[in-house]
Amino acid sequence: MLHDVEKRSTTHQETDGSIVSPGHAKKGALTARQILFTQLNVPFEIREQIVGLVRHHGLPLWLFHKPDPQKALLKASFEVNTKLVAILHSEGEVAHFIPLTTKSAHSSASLLLSQK
């Protein structure tokens, strides 16, 4: 459930009544990195792929709303395996792939990375 870890801290209601959470993915990536490093001791390569997934989990939905979609996709490709973003997006939620224990964290994350 790390993909929306900072949604609560960034959510507010606009004057038109819509509810938005600007910057939750970017802030969430920082929090996810801290949790994965300090609480779960996830190895660097796996941790950074998960952080990239948290950071870019909305990319498939928002790519063509970006001012420069090609630049956004290129930037994301340097930070995360975009195939994993597509797989997770097609499966529904990144939350299904973030385990709660260190042992399962290493197993699940390794499984994801083996799909590169």
PDB file of C-alpha atoms in Angstrom:
ATOM      1  CA  MET A   1       0.000   0.000   0.000  1.00  0.00           C
ATOM      2  CA  LEU A   2       2.994   2.275  -0.260  1.00  0.00           C
ATOM      3  CA  HIS A   3       1.876   3.826  -3.527  1.00  0.00           C
ATOM      4  CA  ASP A   4      -0.548   6.121  -1.658  1.00  0.00           C
ATOM      5  CA  VAL A   5       1.398   6.422   1.605  1.00  0.00           C
ATOM      6  CA  GLU A   6       1.374  10.247   1.393  1.00  0.00           C
ATOM      7  CA  LYS A   7      -2.089  10.717  -0.070  1.00  0.00           C
ATOM      8  CA  ARG A   8      -3.499  11.677   3.331  1.00  0.00           C
ATOM      9  CA  SER A   9      -0.880  14.394   3.861  1.00  0.00           C
ATOM     10  CA  THR A  10      -1.394  15.950   0.412  1.00  0.00           C
ATOM     11  CA  THR A  11      -5.181  15.694  -0.040  1.00  0.00           C
ATOM     12  CA  HIS A  12      -7.364  18.783  -0.011  1.00  0.00           C
ATOM     13  CA  GLN A  13     -10.614  20.022  -1.495  1.00  0.00           C
ATOM     14  CA  GLU A  14     -10.526  22.543  -4.321  1.00  0.00           C
ATOM     15  CA  THR A  15     -12.904  25.494  -4.498  1.00  0.00           C
ATOM     16  CA  ASP A  16     -14.955  23.634  -7.128  1.00  0.00           C
ATOM     17  CA  GLY A  17     -15.467  20.757  -4.658  1.00  0.00           C
ATOM     18  CA  SER A  18     -13.076  18.297  -6.282  1.00  0.00           C
ATOM     19  CA  ILE A  19     -10.696  16.396  -4.024  1.00  0.00           C
ATOM     20  CA  VAL A  20      -7.061  16.334  -5.143  1.00  0.00           C
ATOM     21  CA  SER A  21      -3.746  15.017  -3.821  1.00  0.00           C
ATOM     22  CA  PRO A  22      -1.064  16.913  -5.712  1.00  0.00           C
ATOM     23  CA  GLY A  23       2.450  15.636  -5.214  1.00  0.00           C
ATOM     24  CA  HIS A  24       1.439  12.512  -3.278  1.00  0.00           C
ATOM     25  CA  ALA A  25       3.501  10.223  -5.523  1.00  0.00           C
ATOM     26  CA  LYS A  26       6.669  12.291  -5.232  1.00  0.00           C
ATOM     27  CA  LYS A  27       6.336  12.699  -1.465  1.00  0.00           C
ATOM     28  CA  GLY A  28       5.290   9.049  -1.173  1.00  0.00           C
ATOM     29  CA  ALA A  29       8.455   7.898  -2.935  1.00  0.00           C
ATOM     30  CA  LEU A  30      10.564   9.597  -0.261  1.00  0.00           C
ATOM     31  CA  THR A  31       8.521   8.056   2.546  1.00  0.00           C
ATOM     32  CA  ALA A  32       8.570   4.619   0.887  1.00  0.00           C
ATOM     33  CA  ARG A  33      12.366   4.767   0.620  1.00  0.00           C
ATOM     34  CA  GLN A  34      12.619   5.593   4.313  1.00  0.00           C
ATOM     35  CA  ILE A  35      10.251   2.773   5.344  1.00  0.00           C
ATOM     36  CA  LEU A  36      11.930   0.201   3.104  1.00  0.00           C
ATOM     37  CA  PHE A  37      15.391   1.171   4.341  1.00  0.00           C
ATOM     38  CA  THR A  38      14.825   1.750   8.056  1.00  0.00           C
ATOM     39  CA  GLN A  39      11.990  -0.649   8.881  1.00  0.00           C
ATOM     40  CA  LEU A  40      12.343  -3.477   6.363  1.00  0.00           C
ATOM     41  CA  ASN A  41      16.032  -3.290   5.369  1.00  0.00           C
ATOM     42  CA  VAL A  42      15.204  -4.049   1.733  1.00  0.00           C
ATOM     43  CA  PRO A  43      18.302  -4.367  -0.504  1.00  0.00           C
ATOM     44  CA  PHE A  44      19.199  -1.272  -2.538  1.00  0.00           C
ATOM     45  CA  GLU A  45      18.237  -2.470  -6.050  1.00  0.00           C
ATOM     46  CA  ILE A  46      14.874  -3.816  -4.915  1.00  0.00           C
ATOM     47  CA  ARG A  47      14.176  -0.780  -2.728  1.00  0.00           C
ATOM     48  CA  GLU A  48      14.870   1.660  -5.543  1.00  0.00           C
ATOM     49  CA  GLN A  49      12.613  -0.225  -7.979  1.00  0.00           C
ATOM     50  CA  ILE A  50       9.790  -0.126  -5.428  1.00  0.00           C
ATOM     51  CA  VAL A  51      10.427   3.577  -4.818  1.00  0.00           C
ATOM     52  CA  GLY A  52      10.285   4.146  -8.577  1.00  0.00           C
ATOM     53  CA  LEU A  53       6.969   2.291  -8.748  1.00  0.00           C
ATOM     54  CA  VAL A  54       5.573   4.455  -5.948  1.00  0.00           C
ATOM     55  CA  ARG A  55       6.831   7.612  -7.681  1.00  0.00           C
ATOM     56  CA  HIS A  56       5.443   6.717 -11.113  1.00  0.00           C
ATOM     57  CA  HIS A  57       2.376   4.598 -10.286  1.00  0.00           C
ATOM     58  CA  GLY A  58       0.038   7.109 -11.932  1.00  0.00           C
ATOM     59  CA  LEU A  59       2.066   7.520 -15.108  1.00  0.00           C
ATOM     60  CA  PRO A  60      -0.134   5.336 -17.341  1.00  0.00           C
ATOM     61  CA  LEU A  61      -3.162   7.456 -16.404  1.00  0.00           C
ATOM     62  CA  TRP A  62      -1.552  10.880 -16.550  1.00  0.00           C
ATOM     63  CA  LEU A  63       1.122  10.562 -19.228  1.00  0.00           C
ATOM     64  CA  PHE A  64      -0.771  12.333 -21.990  1.00  0.00           C
ATOM     65  CA  HIS A  65      -1.902  15.098 -19.644  1.00  0.00           C
ATOM     66  CA  LYS A  66       1.729  16.094 -19.118  1.00  0.00           C
ATOM     67  CA  PRO A  67       3.036  19.150 -21.019  1.00  0.00           C
ATOM     68  CA  ASP A  68       5.706  16.957 -22.651  1.00  0.00           C
ATOM     69  CA  PRO A  69       4.651  13.264 -22.488  1.00  0.00           C
ATOM     70  CA  GLN A  70       7.796  12.036 -24.224  1.00  0.00           C
ATOM     71  CA  LYS A  71      10.035  13.810 -21.723  1.00  0.00           C
ATOM     72  CA  ALA A  72       7.969  12.474 -18.774  1.00  0.00           C
ATOM     73  CA  LEU A  73       8.237   8.915 -20.065  1.00  0.00           C
ATOM     74  CA  LEU A  74      11.978   9.235 -20.686  1.00  0.00           C
ATOM     75  CA  LYS A  75      12.516  10.609 -17.157  1.00  0.00           C
ATOM     76  CA  ALA A  76      10.477   7.768 -15.648  1.00  0.00           C
ATOM     77  CA  SER A  77      12.430   5.187 -17.648  1.00  0.00           C
ATOM     78  CA  PHE A  78      15.632   6.306 -15.900  1.00  0.00           C
ATOM     79  CA  GLU A  79      14.025   5.862 -12.468  1.00  0.00           C
ATOM     80  CA  VAL A  80      11.984   2.665 -12.785  1.00  0.00           C
ATOM     81  CA  ASN A  81      11.462  -0.314 -15.043  1.00  0.00           C
ATOM     82  CA  THR A  82       8.452   1.001 -16.967  1.00  0.00           C
ATOM     83  CA  LYS A  83       7.390  -2.559 -17.781  1.00  0.00           C
ATOM     84  CA  LEU A  84       6.765  -3.026 -14.051  1.00  0.00           C
ATOM     85  CA  VAL A  85       4.687   0.159 -13.953  1.00  0.00           C
ATOM     86  CA  ALA A  86       2.569  -1.187 -16.808  1.00  0.00           C
ATOM     87  CA  ILE A  87       2.209  -4.614 -15.160  1.00  0.00           C
ATOM     88  CA  LEU A  88       1.209  -3.125 -11.824  1.00  0.00           C
ATOM     89  CA  HIS A  89      -1.176  -0.698 -13.455  1.00  0.00           C
ATOM     90  CA  SER A  90      -2.842  -3.470 -15.444  1.00  0.00           C
ATOM     91  CA  GLU A  91      -3.209  -5.509 -12.245  1.00  0.00           C
ATOM     92  CA  GLY A  92      -5.054  -2.669 -10.537  1.00  0.00           C
ATOM     93  CA  GLU A  93      -3.131  -1.470  -7.529  1.00  0.00           C
ATOM     94  CA  VAL A  94       0.526  -1.310  -6.563  1.00  0.00           C
ATOM     95  CA  ALA A  95      -0.713  -2.120  -3.058  1.00  0.00           C
ATOM     96  CA  HIS A  96      -1.045  -5.809  -3.890  1.00  0.00           C
ATOM     97  CA  PHE A  97       2.706  -6.038  -4.371  1.00  0.00           C
ATOM     98  CA  ILE A  98       4.007  -4.359  -1.219  1.00  0.00           C
ATOM     99  CA  PRO A  99       4.379  -6.977   1.539  1.00  0.00           C
ATOM    100  CA  LEU A 100       4.356  -6.343   5.275  1.00  0.00           C
ATOM    101  CA  THR A 101       7.284  -8.456   6.463  1.00  0.00           C
ATOM    102  CA  THR A 102      10.958  -8.266   5.609  1.00  0.00           C
ATOM    103  CA  LYS A 103      11.116 -11.896   4.444  1.00  0.00           C
ATOM    104  CA  SER A 104       8.116 -11.517   2.151  1.00  0.00           C
ATOM    105  CA  ALA A 105       9.387  -8.085   1.041  1.00  0.00           C
ATOM    106  CA  HIS A 106      12.566  -9.632  -0.307  1.00  0.00           C
ATOM    107  CA  SER A 107      10.693 -12.513  -1.983  1.00  0.00           C
ATOM    108  CA  SER A 108       7.977 -10.404  -3.578  1.00  0.00           C
ATOM    109  CA  ALA A 109      10.301  -7.657  -4.702  1.00  0.00           C
ATOM    110  CA  SER A 110      12.725 -10.190  -6.146  1.00  0.00           C
ATOM    111  CA  LEU A 111       9.862 -11.760  -8.066  1.00  0.00           C
ATOM    112  CA  LEU A 112       8.897  -8.399  -9.493  1.00  0.00           C
ATOM    113  CA  LEU A 113      12.466  -7.588 -10.502  1.00  0.00           C
ATOM    114  CA  SER A 114      12.891 -10.957 -12.164  1.00  0.00           C
ATOM    115  CA  GLN A 115      10.193  -9.897 -14.641  1.00  0.00           C
ATOM    116  CA  LYS A 116      12.495  -7.206 -16.145  1.00  0.00           C
TER     117      LYS A 116
END
